[in-house]
CSV table of C-alpha atoms in Angstrom, one decimal:
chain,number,residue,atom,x,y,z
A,8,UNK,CA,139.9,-80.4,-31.8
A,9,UNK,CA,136.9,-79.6,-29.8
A,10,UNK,CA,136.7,-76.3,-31.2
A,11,UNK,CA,136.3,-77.4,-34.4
A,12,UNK,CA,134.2,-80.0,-34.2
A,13,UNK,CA,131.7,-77.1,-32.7
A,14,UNK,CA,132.5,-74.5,-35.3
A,15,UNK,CA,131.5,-77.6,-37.7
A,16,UNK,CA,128.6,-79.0,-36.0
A,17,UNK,CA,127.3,-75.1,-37.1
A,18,UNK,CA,124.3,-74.9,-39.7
A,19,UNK,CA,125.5,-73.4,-42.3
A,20,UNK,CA,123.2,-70.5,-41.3
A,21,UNK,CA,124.8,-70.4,-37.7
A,22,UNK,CA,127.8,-70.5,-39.4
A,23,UNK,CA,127.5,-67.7,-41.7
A,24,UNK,CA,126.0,-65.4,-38.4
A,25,UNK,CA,129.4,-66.4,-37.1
A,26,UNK,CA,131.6,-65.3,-39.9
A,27,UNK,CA,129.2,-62.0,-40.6
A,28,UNK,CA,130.9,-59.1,-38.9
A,29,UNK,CA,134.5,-60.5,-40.7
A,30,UNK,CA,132.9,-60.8,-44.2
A,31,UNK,CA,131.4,-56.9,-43.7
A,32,UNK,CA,135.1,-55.6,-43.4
A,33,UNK,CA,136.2,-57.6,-46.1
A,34,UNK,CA,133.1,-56.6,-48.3
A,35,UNK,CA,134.2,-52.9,-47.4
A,36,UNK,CA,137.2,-53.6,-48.6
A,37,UNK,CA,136.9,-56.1,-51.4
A,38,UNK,CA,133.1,-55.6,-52.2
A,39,UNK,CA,130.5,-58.4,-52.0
A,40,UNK,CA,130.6,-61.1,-54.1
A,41,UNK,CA,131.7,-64.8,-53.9
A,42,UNK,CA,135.5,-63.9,-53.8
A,43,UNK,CA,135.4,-62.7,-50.2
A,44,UNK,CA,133.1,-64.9,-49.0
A,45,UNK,CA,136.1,-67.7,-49.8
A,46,UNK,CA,138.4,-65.9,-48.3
A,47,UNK,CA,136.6,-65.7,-45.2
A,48,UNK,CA,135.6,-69.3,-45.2
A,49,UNK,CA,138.4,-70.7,-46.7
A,50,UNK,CA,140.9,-68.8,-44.2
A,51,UNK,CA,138.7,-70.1,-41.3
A,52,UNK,CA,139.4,-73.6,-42.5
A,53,UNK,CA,143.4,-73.2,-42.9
A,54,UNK,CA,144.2,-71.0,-39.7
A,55,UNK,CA,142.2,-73.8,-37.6
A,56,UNK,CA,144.2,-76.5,-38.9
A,57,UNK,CA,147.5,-74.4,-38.6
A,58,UNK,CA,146.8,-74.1,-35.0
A,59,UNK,CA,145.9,-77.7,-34.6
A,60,UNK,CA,149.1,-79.0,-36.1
A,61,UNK,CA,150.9,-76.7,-33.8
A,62,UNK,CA,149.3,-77.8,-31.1
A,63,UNK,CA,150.1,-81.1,-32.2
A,64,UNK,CA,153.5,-80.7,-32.6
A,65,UNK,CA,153.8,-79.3,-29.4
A,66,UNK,CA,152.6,-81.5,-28.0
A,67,UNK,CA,154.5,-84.2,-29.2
A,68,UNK,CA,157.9,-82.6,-28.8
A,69,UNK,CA,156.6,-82.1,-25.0
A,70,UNK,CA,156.5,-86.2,-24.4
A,71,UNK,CA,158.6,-87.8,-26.8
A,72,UNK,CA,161.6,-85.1,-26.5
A,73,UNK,CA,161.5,-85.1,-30.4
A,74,UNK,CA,160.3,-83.1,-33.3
A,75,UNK,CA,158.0,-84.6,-35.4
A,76,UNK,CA,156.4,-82.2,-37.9
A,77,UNK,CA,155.2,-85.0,-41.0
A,78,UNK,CA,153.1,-86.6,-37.7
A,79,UNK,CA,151.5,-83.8,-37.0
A,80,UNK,CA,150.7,-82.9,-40.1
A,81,UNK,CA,149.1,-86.7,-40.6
A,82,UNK,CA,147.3,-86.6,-37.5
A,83,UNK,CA,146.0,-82.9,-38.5
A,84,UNK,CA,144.9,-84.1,-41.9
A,85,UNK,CA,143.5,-87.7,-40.8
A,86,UNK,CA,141.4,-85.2,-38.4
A,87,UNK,CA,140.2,-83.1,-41.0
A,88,UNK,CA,138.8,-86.0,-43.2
A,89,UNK,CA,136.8,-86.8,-39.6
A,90,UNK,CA,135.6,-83.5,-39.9
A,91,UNK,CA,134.6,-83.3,-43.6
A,92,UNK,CA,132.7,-86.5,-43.2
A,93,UNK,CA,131.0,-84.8,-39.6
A,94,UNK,CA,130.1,-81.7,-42.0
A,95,UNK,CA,128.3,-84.1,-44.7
A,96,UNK,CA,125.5,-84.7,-41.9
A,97,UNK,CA,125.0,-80.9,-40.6
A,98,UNK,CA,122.6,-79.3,-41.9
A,99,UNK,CA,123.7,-76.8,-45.2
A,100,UNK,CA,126.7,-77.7,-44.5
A,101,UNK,CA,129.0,-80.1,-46.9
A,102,UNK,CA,132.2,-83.1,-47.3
A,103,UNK,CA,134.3,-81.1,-49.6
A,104,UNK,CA,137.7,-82.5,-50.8
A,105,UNK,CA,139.1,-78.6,-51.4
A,106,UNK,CA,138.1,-78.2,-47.9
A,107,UNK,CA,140.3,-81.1,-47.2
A,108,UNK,CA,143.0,-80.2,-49.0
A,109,UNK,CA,142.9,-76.7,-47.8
A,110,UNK,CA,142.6,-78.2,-44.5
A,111,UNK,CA,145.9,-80.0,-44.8
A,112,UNK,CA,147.4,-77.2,-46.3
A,113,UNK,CA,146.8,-75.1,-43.2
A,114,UNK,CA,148.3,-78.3,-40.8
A,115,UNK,CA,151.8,-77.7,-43.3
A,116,UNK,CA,152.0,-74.4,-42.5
A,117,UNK,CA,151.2,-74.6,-38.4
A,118,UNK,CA,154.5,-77.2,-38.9
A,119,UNK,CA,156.6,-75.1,-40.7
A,120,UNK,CA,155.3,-72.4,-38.1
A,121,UNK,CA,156.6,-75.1,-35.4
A,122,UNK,CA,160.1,-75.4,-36.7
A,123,UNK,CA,160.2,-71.9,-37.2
A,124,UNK,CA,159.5,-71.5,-33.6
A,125,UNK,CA,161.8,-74.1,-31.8
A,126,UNK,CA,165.0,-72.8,-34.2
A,127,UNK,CA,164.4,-69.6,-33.0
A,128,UNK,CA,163.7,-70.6,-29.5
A,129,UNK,CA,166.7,-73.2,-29.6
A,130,UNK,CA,168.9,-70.0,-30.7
A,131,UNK,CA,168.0,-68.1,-28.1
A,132,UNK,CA,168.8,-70.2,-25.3
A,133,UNK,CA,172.0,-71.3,-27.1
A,134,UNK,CA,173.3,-67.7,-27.2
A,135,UNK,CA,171.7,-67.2,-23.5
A,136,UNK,CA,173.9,-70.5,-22.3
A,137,UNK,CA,176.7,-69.5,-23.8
A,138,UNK,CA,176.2,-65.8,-22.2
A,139,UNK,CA,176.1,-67.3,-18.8
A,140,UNK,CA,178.9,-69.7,-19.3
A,141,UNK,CA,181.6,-67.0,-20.5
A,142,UNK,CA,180.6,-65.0,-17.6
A,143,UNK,CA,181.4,-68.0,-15.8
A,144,UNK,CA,184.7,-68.0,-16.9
C-alpha cells in the first residue's frame, strides 16, 4: 500500500519519467501513439493491485487460518477508491472511475492468482504427506 500511494503521490510528469524506458520498448514494438501509452499505464495500475490483493489474501489466510478471496478483493478495491481520490489532488494527475475499475479488476485476478496458488501448494504437500506416510508403512 505504501508503494502505491508513492507511485501515486507522482506528478504526472515524475510519473511519466518513471514509466519512460517501458513505453520506449513498447513504442519499438507497437509504435508511438496513445494505444501504448495505455497499456503501459493501464498495466501499471492492474499488476499493482494484483499484488496487493495477494498480499492481502496472504495475509489473511496467515491469521485467520481461512481463505478469503471476495475480502481481499473489497479491501483491494475500497483501497483503490482512497487512491483515486489521493490522485485528484496531485498535480497532472486525475480520480478516474476506469482507473478504478481497472484497479479492481487487477485485485480479481491477484485472488484468483491466490487460489491458484494454495490449490497447487495444498496438492503438493498432500501427495508429499501421503509419500512419507506409505513409506511409513
Amino acid at each position: 500500500m505504501g508503494v502505491i500511494f508513492w507511485l501515486s503521490s507522482r506528478t504526472a510528469d515524475q510519473s511519466s519519467l518513471q514509466s519512460g524506458a517501458i513505453l520506449q520498448w513498447l513504442t519499438r514494438i507497437f509504435g508511438t501513439g496513445f494505444f501504448t501509452d495505455f497499456i503501459v499505464r493501464k498495466s501499471a495500475h492492474c499488476l499493482e493491485y494484483t499484488g496487493l490483493c495477494l498480499l492481502f489474501n496472504i495475509a489473511l489466510f496467515q491469521t485467520k487460518k481461512k481463505r478469503k478471496p471476495i475480502l481481499s478483493i473489497v479491501f483491494s478495491s475500497l483501497y483503490a477508491v482512497t487512491d483515486e481520490i489521493h490522485q485528484h489532488f496531485i498535480e497532472g494527475r486525475s480520480c478516474q472511475f476506469s482507473d478504478w475499475a481497472i484497479d479492481t479488476l487487477g485485485a480479481v485476478l491477484g485472488a484468483i492468482a491466490f487460489l491458484i496458488l494454495f490449490a497447487v501448494i495444498r496438492k503438493h504437500i498432500t501427495k508429499k504427506s501421503k509419500f512419507v506416510d506409505s513409506k511409513d508403512n
